[in-house]
Amino acid sequence: MKQTVHGNKKRRTIRIIKWLTTAMVAGALLPVVSGPIQWNSTANAAGVNESKVNPFKDVQGHWAQATIAKAYEKKLISGYQDRTFRPNGKVTRGEYAAILARATRMESVDEQKQTTFSDLQGHWAEPAVRQLAAQGFIDAKDYVNGFKPSTELTRYEMMKWIANGLMKSESSFQDAFHDTQNTLLPTPEVNRGTIRDEQIPYLALVRGTGIVGGFQDGTLKPADTTTRAEVSAILLRYMDVEGTDASKYSDLNELREVGTTGTNLTTISNYFYSKDSVKVSDISKGDIILSNKSGILNLHRFIVVKIQNGKAQGIYNNLFVESNITSGNYYLTYADISFRSNTDKTDLITYSRGLNSELLKFRRLDIAHAEKNGFITIPDSPRELISKGKKVRFWTRSFLEFKNGTYHIYAQGIGEMKIQNMK
């Protein structure tokens, strides 16, 4: 259920004055007021006269210039006494806690119920940290050795606190968190093993809602520190998402379907399962035996990207699709499979024929794109990967018709996956 602040106005004013006073001493990036805002990507679109509302002399030409102007106009942020904002300056845990404590609209928690940290006594950020921990933003178990408020904040900490806040603000985000435990994040870092399994659902919430979009190469860089400019942009977006319904975010819905069924098929496309069809999560438990006895295949995930008028759509488009796609309307599909060949003859055409289905094919991903994003795919010389009797795991690609398509594939002992699109 959505929570709303109903605190005493006088008490809140005293607390704000206290925090602002201590923040000026510490040079922290602190908000002045909290409240809902509408996110806009540019100052002009928001109707902001940047020269009037942005007093900072060091943000001209910075990527977050318009964002900082918006945050300043909304009195979310302040700068330093020398009229600088220092957009690339690092943010500490204490500074971020002070900002986030005012960005949230959730109900405050009585001081007697607030969590305490031994190393925060008397620190200027103590009230904000205690409040956030009591509200559920900060998990005290993450800081058993002390909160260490002057430690630079990592991007993962920033994203986890926000994800926790979403789950506390609306129960549908708790459902989304559980649905994405086993999802595929749209970042090459998952292929490289630099994101831990327990981090995935937290990152899925902030990525799926658009609060965090990632860098140009698609990475989320959870171990990196964050900056004042990034914090400004991300908290503006968080304020817009807090308390809403998780089901309204199409990207998050794709991640949820992949997490629960192994595919985003029904979220991104017009395809649906036929009566008595099994899902990818079911079929992954059985063997797909090639009809010509050339091998045995196991399907783990089946990712779909919608191509409409030659443009890729969906949360996975940048991760999977190379730039030189064919124009038109269709669905590109990418299958995460394990395969064991039964023949000395490594022949991709023979393997594909043995599938008796256009749903899966032994077609390699674009090799340069695959290497860039950490995928294992069939190399130019398949023998480098596939050999008789050896089970290997890799990605292949195929496509589905945009309209009037029907496909099926059978796994021994599990059943048949049957999908169709009659539109």
GROMACS .gro file of C-alpha atoms in nm:
model
  423
    1MET     CA    1   0.000   0.000   0.000
    2LYS     CA    2   0.128   0.349  -0.086
    3GLN     CA    3   0.254   0.546   0.212
    4THR     CA    4   0.232   0.928   0.249
    5VAL     CA    5   0.408   1.160   0.490
    6HIS     CA    6   0.176   1.303   0.756
    7GLY     CA    7   0.445   1.441   0.993
    8ASN     CA    8   0.410   1.749   1.208
    9LYS     CA    9   0.489   2.057   0.998
   10LYS     CA   10   0.663   2.247   1.276
   11ARG     CA   11   0.881   1.950   1.372
   12ARG     CA   12   0.972   1.895   1.007
   13THR     CA   13   1.075   2.260   0.966
   14ILE     CA   14   1.303   2.242   1.271
   15ARG     CA   15   1.463   1.923   1.140
   16ILE     CA   16   1.522   2.077   0.796
   17ILE     CA   17   1.690   2.383   0.946
   18LYS     CA   18   1.911   2.161   1.161
   19TRP     CA   19   2.017   1.944   0.868
   20LEU     CA   20   2.078   2.239   0.638
   21THR     CA   21   2.298   2.408   0.897
   22THR     CA   22   2.515   2.102   0.949
   23ALA     CA   23   2.523   2.037   0.574
   24MET     CA   24   2.669   2.380   0.503
   25VAL     CA   25   2.953   2.296   0.736
   26ALA     CA   26   3.012   1.958   0.574
   27GLY     CA   27   2.973   2.090   0.219
   28ALA     CA   28   2.709   1.823   0.145
   29LEU     CA   29   2.469   1.812  -0.146
   30LEU     CA   30   2.139   1.842   0.035
   31PRO     CA   31   1.778   1.894  -0.075
   32VAL     CA   32   1.564   2.167   0.067
   33VAL     CA   33   1.219   2.014   0.033
   34SER     CA   34   1.065   1.687  -0.069
   35GLY     CA   35   0.765   1.620  -0.286
   36PRO     CA   36   0.652   1.470  -0.615
   37ILE     CA   37   0.792   1.606  -0.940
   38GLN     CA   38   0.746   1.528  -1.306
   39TRP     CA   39   1.074   1.414  -1.467
   40ASN     CA   40   1.177   1.590  -1.786
   41SER     CA   41   1.497   1.528  -1.975
   42THR     CA   42   1.570   1.892  -2.063
   43ALA     CA   43   1.523   2.224  -1.892
   44ASN     CA   44   1.353   2.377  -2.195
   45ALA     CA   45   1.096   2.096  -2.207
   46ALA     CA   46   1.020   2.164  -1.844
   47GLY     CA   47   0.976   2.534  -1.909
   48VAL     CA   48   1.278   2.625  -1.698
   49ASN     CA   49   1.477   2.940  -1.761
   50GLU     CA   50   1.813   2.787  -1.672
   51SER     CA   51   2.001   3.115  -1.650
   52LYS     CA   52   1.767   3.225  -1.370
   53VAL     CA   53   1.726   2.905  -1.170
   54ASN     CA   54   2.075   2.756  -1.203
   55PRO     CA   55   2.327   2.970  -1.012
   56PHE     CA   56   2.618   2.726  -1.046
   57LYS     CA   57   2.913   2.848  -1.249
   58ASP     CA   58   3.066   2.504  -1.315
   59VAL     CA   59   2.784   2.311  -1.486
   60GLN     CA   60   2.772   2.485  -1.823
   61GLY     CA   61   2.803   2.220  -2.095
   62HIS     CA   62   2.789   1.930  -1.849
   63TRP     CA   63   2.567   1.635  -1.950
   64ALA     CA   64   2.353   1.696  -1.640
   65GLN     CA   65   2.322   2.072  -1.684
   66ALA     CA   66   1.947   2.062  -1.748
   67THR     CA   67   1.897   1.800  -1.478
   68ILE     CA   68   2.076   2.010  -1.219
   69ALA     CA   69   1.866   2.311  -1.320
   70LYS     CA   70   1.550   2.108  -1.274
   71ALA     CA   71   1.660   1.973  -0.937
   72TYR     CA   72   1.755   2.321  -0.822
   73GLU     CA   73   1.425   2.468  -0.940
   74LYS     CA   74   1.246   2.204  -0.735
   75LYS     CA   75   1.470   2.290  -0.437
   76LEU     CA   76   1.594   1.934  -0.417
   77ILE     CA   77   1.962   2.027  -0.421
   78SER     CA   78   2.200   2.304  -0.322
   79GLY     CA   79   2.561   2.380  -0.400
   80TYR     CA   80   2.868   2.516  -0.229
   81GLN     CA   81   2.932   2.862  -0.089
   82ASP     CA   82   3.161   2.949  -0.381
   83ARG     CA   83   2.865   2.912  -0.623
   84THR     CA   84   2.991   2.579  -0.758
   85PHE     CA   85   2.799   2.254  -0.781
   86ARG     CA   86   3.093   2.021  -0.849
   87PRO     CA   87   2.882   1.779  -1.058
   88ASN     CA   88   3.159   1.520  -1.085
   89GLY     CA   89   3.231   1.520  -0.714
   90LYS     CA   90   3.187   1.191  -0.532
   91VAL     CA   91   2.899   1.136  -0.291
   92THR     CA   92   2.937   0.980   0.053
   93ARG     CA   93   2.689   0.752   0.226
   94GLY     CA   94   2.598   1.027   0.470
   95GLU     CA   95   2.537   1.284   0.197
   96TYR     CA   96   2.322   1.048  -0.006
   97ALA     CA   97   2.120   0.952   0.301
   98ALA     CA   98   2.045   1.318   0.371
   99ILE     CA   99   1.920   1.374   0.015
  100LEU     CA  100   1.716   1.055  -0.006
  101ALA     CA  101   1.553   1.116   0.333
  102ARG     CA  102   1.390   1.427   0.187
  103ALA     CA  103   1.320   1.287  -0.156
  104THR     CA  104   1.092   1.015  -0.022
  105ARG     CA  105   0.725   1.078   0.049
  106MET     CA  106   0.692   0.777   0.276
  107GLU     CA  107   0.571   0.818   0.631
  108SER     CA  108   0.834   0.895   0.892
  109VAL     CA  109   0.902   0.644   1.169
  110ASP     CA  110   0.896   0.730   1.538
  111GLU     CA  111   1.246   0.798   1.670
  112GLN     CA  112   1.217   0.520   1.929
  113LYS     CA  113   1.179   0.265   1.648
  114GLN     CA  114   1.468   0.395   1.440
  115THR     CA  115   1.782   0.191   1.379
  116THR     CA  116   2.105   0.318   1.533
  117PHE     CA  117   2.466   0.273   1.423
  118SER     CA  118   2.746   0.297   1.679
  119ASP     CA  119   2.966   0.515   1.458
  120LEU     CA  120   2.696   0.772   1.380
  121GLN     CA  121   2.646   0.922   1.724
  122GLY     CA  122   2.662   1.299   1.691
  123HIS     CA  123   2.725   1.290   1.315
  124TRP     CA  124   2.528   1.543   1.112
  125ALA     CA  125   2.377   1.266   0.893
  126GLU     CA  126   2.261   1.053   1.188
  127PRO     CA  127   1.890   1.159   1.179
  128ALA     CA  128   1.861   1.086   0.806
  129VAL     CA  129   2.039   0.750   0.825
  130ARG     CA  130   1.834   0.635   1.123
  131GLN     CA  131   1.512   0.738   0.950
  132LEU     CA  132   1.599   0.561   0.623
  133ALA     CA  133   1.698   0.244   0.807
  134ALA     CA  134   1.370   0.245   0.997
  135GLN     CA  135   1.175   0.301   0.675
  136GLY     CA  136   1.352   0.009   0.506
  137PHE     CA  137   1.572   0.194   0.257
  138ILE     CA  138   1.893   0.094   0.435
  139ASP     CA  139   1.942  -0.265   0.547
  140ALA     CA  140   2.133  -0.256   0.877
  141LYS     CA  141   2.270  -0.606   0.804
  142ASP     CA  142   2.473  -0.454   0.520
  143TYR     CA  143   2.664  -0.241   0.770
  144VAL     CA  144   2.745  -0.472   1.062
  145ASN     CA  145   3.085  -0.308   1.101
  146GLY     CA  146   2.941   0.041   1.118
  147PHE     CA  147   2.774   0.272   0.868
  148LYS     CA  148   3.089   0.474   0.798
  149PRO     CA  149   2.907   0.786   0.670
  150SER     CA  150   3.217   0.940   0.509
  151THR     CA  151   3.274   0.638   0.284
  152GLU     CA  152   3.210   0.708  -0.085
  153LEU     CA  153   2.881   0.558  -0.198
  154THR     CA  154   2.889   0.282  -0.461
  155ARG     CA  155   2.639   0.269  -0.742
  156TYR     CA  156   2.509  -0.061  -0.609
  157GLU     CA  157   2.439   0.091  -0.268
  158MET     CA  158   2.260   0.378  -0.437
  159MET     CA  159   2.048   0.140  -0.644
  160LYS     CA  160   1.977  -0.102  -0.360
  161TRP     CA  161   1.853   0.172  -0.127
  162ILE     CA  162   1.621   0.294  -0.402
  163ALA     CA  163   1.496  -0.058  -0.478
  164ASN     CA  164   1.424  -0.111  -0.109
  165GLY     CA  165   1.232   0.214  -0.107
  166LEU     CA  166   1.021   0.109  -0.404
  167MET     CA  167   0.929  -0.217  -0.230
  168LYS     CA  168   0.826  -0.029   0.083
  169SER     CA  169   0.628   0.230  -0.112
  170GLU     CA  170   0.404  -0.014  -0.303
  171SER     CA  171   0.349  -0.389  -0.262
  172SER     CA  172   0.357  -0.454  -0.637
  173PHE     CA  173   0.731  -0.380  -0.635
  174GLN     CA  174   0.777  -0.657  -0.379
  175ASP     CA  175   0.611  -0.894  -0.627
  176ALA     CA  176   0.837  -0.765  -0.903
  177PHE     CA  177   1.142  -0.819  -0.683
  178HIS     CA  178   1.053  -1.185  -0.634
  179ASP     CA  179   0.968  -1.230  -1.003
  180THR     CA  180   1.310  -1.106  -1.112
  181GLN     CA  181   1.523  -1.329  -0.888
  182ASN     CA  182   1.622  -1.539  -1.190
  183THR     CA  183   1.587  -1.284  -1.468
  184LEU     CA  184   1.843  -1.188  -1.730
  185LEU     CA  185   1.960  -0.831  -1.675
  186PRO     CA  186   2.006  -0.635  -2.001
  187THR     CA  187   2.372  -0.564  -1.932
  188PRO     CA  188   2.688  -0.736  -2.061
  189GLU     CA  189   2.813  -0.758  -1.703
  190VAL     CA  190   2.592  -1.060  -1.633
  191ASN     CA  191   2.771  -1.250  -1.910
  192ARG     CA  192   3.108  -1.157  -1.764
  193GLY     CA  193   3.019  -1.264  -1.410
  194THR     CA  194   3.071  -0.923  -1.250
  195ILE     CA  195   2.719  -0.901  -1.106
  196ARG     CA  196   2.633  -1.136  -0.820
  197ASP     CA  197   2.309  -1.333  -0.822
  198GLU     CA  198   2.179  -1.164  -0.507
  199GLN     CA  199   2.223  -0.822  -0.671
  200ILE     CA  200   2.007  -0.903  -0.973
  201PRO     CA  201   1.654  -0.829  -0.842
  202TYR     CA  202   1.758  -0.496  -0.690
  203LEU     CA  203   1.916  -0.389  -1.017
  204ALA     CA  204   1.618  -0.520  -1.210
  205LEU     CA  205   1.380  -0.289  -1.022
  206VAL     CA  206   1.575   0.029  -1.088
  207ARG     CA  207   1.663  -0.068  -1.445
  208GLY     CA  208   1.314  -0.188  -1.533
  209THR     CA  209   1.148   0.131  -1.407
  210GLY     CA  210   1.394   0.354  -1.591
  211ILE     CA  211   1.534   0.510  -1.272
  212VAL     CA  212   1.878   0.390  -1.380
  213GLY     CA  213   1.937   0.351  -1.752
  214GLY     CA  214   2.297   0.237  -1.756
  215PHE     CA  215   2.593   0.375  -1.946
  216GLN     CA  216   2.631   0.396  -2.325
  217ASP     CA  217   2.775   0.044  -2.338
  218GLY     CA  218   2.479  -0.091  -2.140
  219THR     CA  219   2.675  -0.150  -1.820
  220LEU     CA  220   2.545  -0.062  -1.474
  221LYS     CA  221   2.888  -0.057  -1.301
  222PRO     CA  222   2.757  -0.141  -0.953
  223ALA     CA  223   3.103  -0.140  -0.794
  224ASP     CA  224   3.187   0.214  -0.911
  225THR     CA  225   3.131   0.523  -0.701
  226THR     CA  226   2.868   0.777  -0.800
  227THR     CA  227   2.866   1.152  -0.848
  228ARG     CA  228   2.659   1.450  -0.744
  229ALA     CA  229   2.523   1.488  -1.098
  230GLU     CA  230   2.418   1.121  -1.116
  231VAL     CA  231   2.250   1.141  -0.777
  232SER     CA  232   2.053   1.448  -0.888
  233ALA     CA  233   1.924   1.272  -1.200
  234ILE     CA  234   1.847   0.942  -1.034
  235LEU     CA  235   1.662   1.084  -0.738
  236LEU     CA  236   1.443   1.297  -0.963
  237ARG     CA  237   1.339   0.979  -1.141
  238TYR     CA  238   1.297   0.788  -0.817
  239MET     CA  239   1.058   1.051  -0.683
  240ASP     CA  240   0.844   1.004  -0.991
  241VAL     CA  241   0.831   0.624  -0.953
  242GLU     CA  242   0.790   0.587  -0.577
  243GLY     CA  243   0.444   0.465  -0.483
  244THR     CA  244   0.332   0.381  -0.837
  245ASP     CA  245   0.227   0.035  -0.961
  246ALA     CA  246   0.507  -0.190  -1.087
  247SER     CA  247   0.290  -0.330  -1.366
  248LYS     CA  248   0.290   0.004  -1.554
  249TYR     CA  249   0.657  -0.034  -1.655
  250SER     CA  250   0.690  -0.239  -1.973
  251ASP     CA  251   1.065  -0.294  -1.934
  252LEU     CA  252   1.013  -0.429  -1.586
  253ASN     CA  253   0.735  -0.655  -1.714
  254GLU     CA  254   0.979  -0.809  -1.963
  255LEU     CA  255   1.229  -0.874  -1.685
  256ARG     CA  256   0.956  -1.029  -1.471
  257GLU     CA  257   0.841  -1.265  -1.745
  258VAL     CA  258   1.198  -1.377  -1.812
  259GLY     CA  259   1.250  -1.433  -1.440
  260THR     CA  260   0.940  -1.650  -1.403
  261THR     CA  261   0.914  -1.829  -1.740
  262GLY     CA  262   1.251  -1.795  -1.913
  263THR     CA  263   1.123  -1.572  -2.191
  264ASN     CA  264   0.977  -1.225  -2.253
  265LEU     CA  265   0.771  -1.357  -2.545
  266THR     CA  266   0.419  -1.263  -2.438
  267THR     CA  267   0.523  -0.923  -2.301
  268ILE     CA  268   0.707  -0.792  -2.607
  269SER     CA  269   0.514  -0.968  -2.885
  270ASN     CA  270   0.163  -1.062  -2.994
  271TYR     CA  271   0.243  -1.431  -2.955
  272PHE     CA  272   0.064  -1.640  -2.696
  273TYR     CA  273   0.083  -1.998  -2.574
  274SER     CA  274  -0.159  -2.244  -2.728
  275LYS     CA  275  -0.377  -2.463  -2.511
  276ASP     CA  276  -0.181  -2.723  -2.308
  277SER     CA  277   0.152  -2.567  -2.408
  278VAL     CA  278   0.444  -2.580  -2.168
  279LYS     CA  279   0.661  -2.275  -2.108
  280VAL     CA  280   1.035  -2.225  -2.155
  281SER     CA  281   1.088  -2.271  -1.782
  282ASP     CA  282   0.923  -2.614  -1.816
  283ILE     CA  283   1.089  -2.724  -2.136
  284SER     CA  284   1.430  -2.633  -1.996
  285LYS     CA  285   1.401  -2.933  -1.764
  286GLY     CA  286   1.395  -3.182  -2.051
  287ASP     CA  287   1.599  -3.287  -2.353
  288ILE     CA  288   1.515  -3.175  -2.706
  289ILE     CA  289   1.637  -3.469  -2.912
  290LEU     CA  290   1.716  -3.385  -3.273
  291SER     CA  291   1.508  -3.603  -3.505
  292ASN     CA  292   1.809  -3.706  -3.716
  293LYS     CA  293   1.991  -3.819  -3.397
  294SER     CA  294   2.268  -3.564  -3.456
  295GLY     CA  295   2.252  -3.421  -3.104
  296ILE     CA  296   2.062  -3.332  -2.786
  297LEU     CA  297   1.966  -2.975  -2.695
  298ASN     CA  298   1.847  -2.802  -2.376
  299LEU     CA  299   1.677  -2.464  -2.395
  300HIS     CA  300   1.746  -2.230  -2.101
  301ARG     CA  301   1.619  -1.889  -2.213
  302PHE     CA  302   1.438  -1.752  -2.516
  303ILE     CA  303   1.472  -1.374  -2.558
  304VAL     CA  304   1.263  -1.178  -2.808
  305VAL     CA  305   1.330  -0.835  -2.958
  306LYS     CA  306   1.056  -0.663  -3.157
  307ILE     CA  307   1.158  -0.506  -3.487
  308GLN     CA  308   0.899  -0.263  -3.620
  309ASN     CA  309   0.966  -0.040  -3.920
  310GLY     CA  310   1.329  -0.143  -3.895
  311LYS     CA  311   1.369  -0.027  -3.534
  312ALA     CA  312   1.445  -0.256  -3.242
  313GLN     CA  313   1.218  -0.231  -2.939
  314GLY     CA  314   1.228  -0.372  -2.588
  315ILE     CA  315   1.465  -0.376  -2.295
  316TYR     CA  316   1.698  -0.629  -2.459
  317ASN     CA  317   1.751  -0.455  -2.793
  318ASN     CA  318   2.089  -0.300  -2.718
  319LEU     CA  319   2.222  -0.614  -2.553
  320PHE     CA  320   2.142  -0.846  -2.843
  321VAL     CA  321   2.083  -0.652  -3.163
  322GLU     CA  322   2.366  -0.525  -3.379
  323SER     CA  323   2.317  -0.194  -3.559
  324ASN     CA  324   2.278  -0.328  -3.915
  325ILE     CA  325   1.938  -0.496  -3.883
  326THR     CA  326   1.707  -0.555  -4.177
  327SER     CA  327   1.417  -0.311  -4.216
  328GLY     CA  328   1.060  -0.433  -4.184
  329ASN     CA  329   0.844  -0.590  -3.915
  330TYR     CA  330   0.942  -0.916  -3.742
  331TYR     CA  331   1.072  -1.058  -3.416
  332LEU     CA  332   1.435  -1.146  -3.361
  333THR     CA  333   1.485  -1.432  -3.115
  334TYR     CA  334   1.789  -1.534  -2.915
  335ALA     CA  335   1.815  -1.876  -2.752
  336ASP     CA  336   2.043  -1.968  -2.464
  337ILE     CA  337   2.103  -2.340  -2.519
  338SER     CA  338   2.319  -2.632  -2.410
  339PHE     CA  339   2.407  -2.882  -2.682
  340ARG     CA  340   2.581  -3.217  -2.710
  341SER     CA  341   2.665  -3.341  -3.058
  342ASN     CA  342   2.631  -3.710  -3.141
  343THR     CA  343   2.836  -3.690  -3.457
  344ASP     CA  344   3.195  -3.623  -3.554
  345LYS     CA  345   3.066  -3.414  -3.838
  346THR     CA  346   3.015  -3.058  -3.710
  347ASP     CA  347   2.748  -2.949  -3.954
  348LEU     CA  348   2.519  -2.663  -3.848
  349ILE     CA  349   2.275  -2.730  -4.131
  350THR     CA  350   2.237  -3.092  -4.018
  351TYR     CA  351   2.175  -2.982  -3.660
  352SER     CA  352   1.912  -2.725  -3.764
  353ARG     CA  353   1.729  -2.980  -3.981
  354GLY     CA  354   1.710  -3.215  -3.687
  355LEU     CA  355   1.508  -2.962  -3.489
  356ASN     CA  356   1.205  -2.980  -3.724
  357SER     CA  357   1.109  -2.630  -3.611
  358GLU     CA  358   1.183  -2.273  -3.710
  359LEU     CA  359   1.159  -2.176  -3.345
  360LEU     CA  360   1.524  -2.266  -3.289
  361LYS     CA  361   1.810  -2.269  -3.537
  362PHE     CA  362   2.185  -2.315  -3.520
  363ARG     CA  363   2.262  -1.962  -3.635
  364ARG     CA  364   2.541  -1.769  -3.465
  365LEU     CA  365   2.501  -1.421  -3.324
  366ASP     CA  366   2.695  -1.144  -3.489
  367ILE     CA  367   3.040  -1.238  -3.361
  368ALA     CA  368   3.173  -0.885  -3.302
  369HIS     CA  369   2.856  -0.786  -3.117
  370ALA     CA  370   2.864  -1.108  -2.914
  371GLU     CA  371   3.224  -1.051  -2.806
  372LYS     CA  372   3.148  -0.691  -2.712
  373ASN     CA  373   2.861  -0.800  -2.487
  374GLY     CA  374   3.017  -1.111  -2.340
  375PHE     CA  375   2.809  -1.374  -2.520
  376ILE     CA  376   2.936  -1.716  -2.619
  377THR     CA  377   2.810  -1.802  -2.966
  378ILE     CA  378   2.904  -2.038  -3.248
  379PRO     CA  379   3.243  -1.929  -3.388
  380ASP     CA  380   3.329  -1.906  -3.757
  381SER     CA  381   3.480  -2.252  -3.721
  382PRO     CA  382   3.215  -2.446  -3.523
  383ARG     CA  383   3.465  -2.721  -3.436
  384GLU     CA  384   3.635  -2.475  -3.202
  385LEU     CA  385   3.326  -2.503  -2.979
  386ILE     CA  386   3.128  -2.814  -3.077
  387SER     CA  387   3.267  -3.166  -3.070
  388LYS     CA  388   3.114  -3.511  -3.034
  389GLY     CA  389   3.006  -3.602  -2.681
  390LYS     CA  390   3.097  -3.265  -2.524
  391LYS     CA  391   2.815  -3.057  -2.376
  392VAL     CA  392   2.861  -2.685  -2.442
  393ARG     CA  393   2.645  -2.379  -2.376
  394PHE     CA  394   2.605  -2.089  -2.618
  395TRP     CA  395   2.358  -1.845  -2.777
  396THR     CA  396   2.192  -1.883  -3.116
  397ARG     CA  397   1.947  -1.665  -3.306
  398SER     CA  398   1.642  -1.701  -3.526
  399PHE     CA  399   1.324  -1.501  -3.594
  400LEU     CA  400   0.945  -1.519  -3.574
  401GLU     CA  401   0.691  -1.393  -3.823
  402PHE     CA  402   0.527  -1.064  -3.726
  403LYS     CA  403   0.180  -1.197  -3.814
  404ASN     CA  404   0.012  -1.535  -3.848
  405GLY     CA  405   0.302  -1.737  -3.713
  406THR     CA  406   0.277  -2.079  -3.548
  407TYR     CA  407   0.572  -2.260  -3.389
  408HIS     CA  408   0.628  -2.561  -3.167
  409ILE     CA  409   0.907  -2.765  -3.014
  410TYR     CA  410   0.902  -3.079  -2.799
  411ALA     CA  411   1.113  -3.177  -2.497
  412GLN     CA  412   1.124  -3.542  -2.397
  413GLY     CA  413   0.931  -3.615  -2.080
  414ILE     CA  414   0.811  -3.254  -2.048
  415GLY     CA  415   0.577  -3.178  -2.337
  416GLU     CA  416   0.545  -2.939  -2.627
  417MET     CA  417   0.586  -2.564  -2.632
  418LYS     CA  418   0.335  -2.424  -2.882
  419ILE     CA  419   0.303  -2.055  -2.961
  420GLN     CA  420   0.099  -1.867  -3.218
  421ASN     CA  421   0.022  -1.518  -3.338
  422MET     CA  422  -0.304  -1.481  -3.525
  423LYS     CA  423  -0.290  -1.103  -3.563
   0.00000   0.00000   0.00000
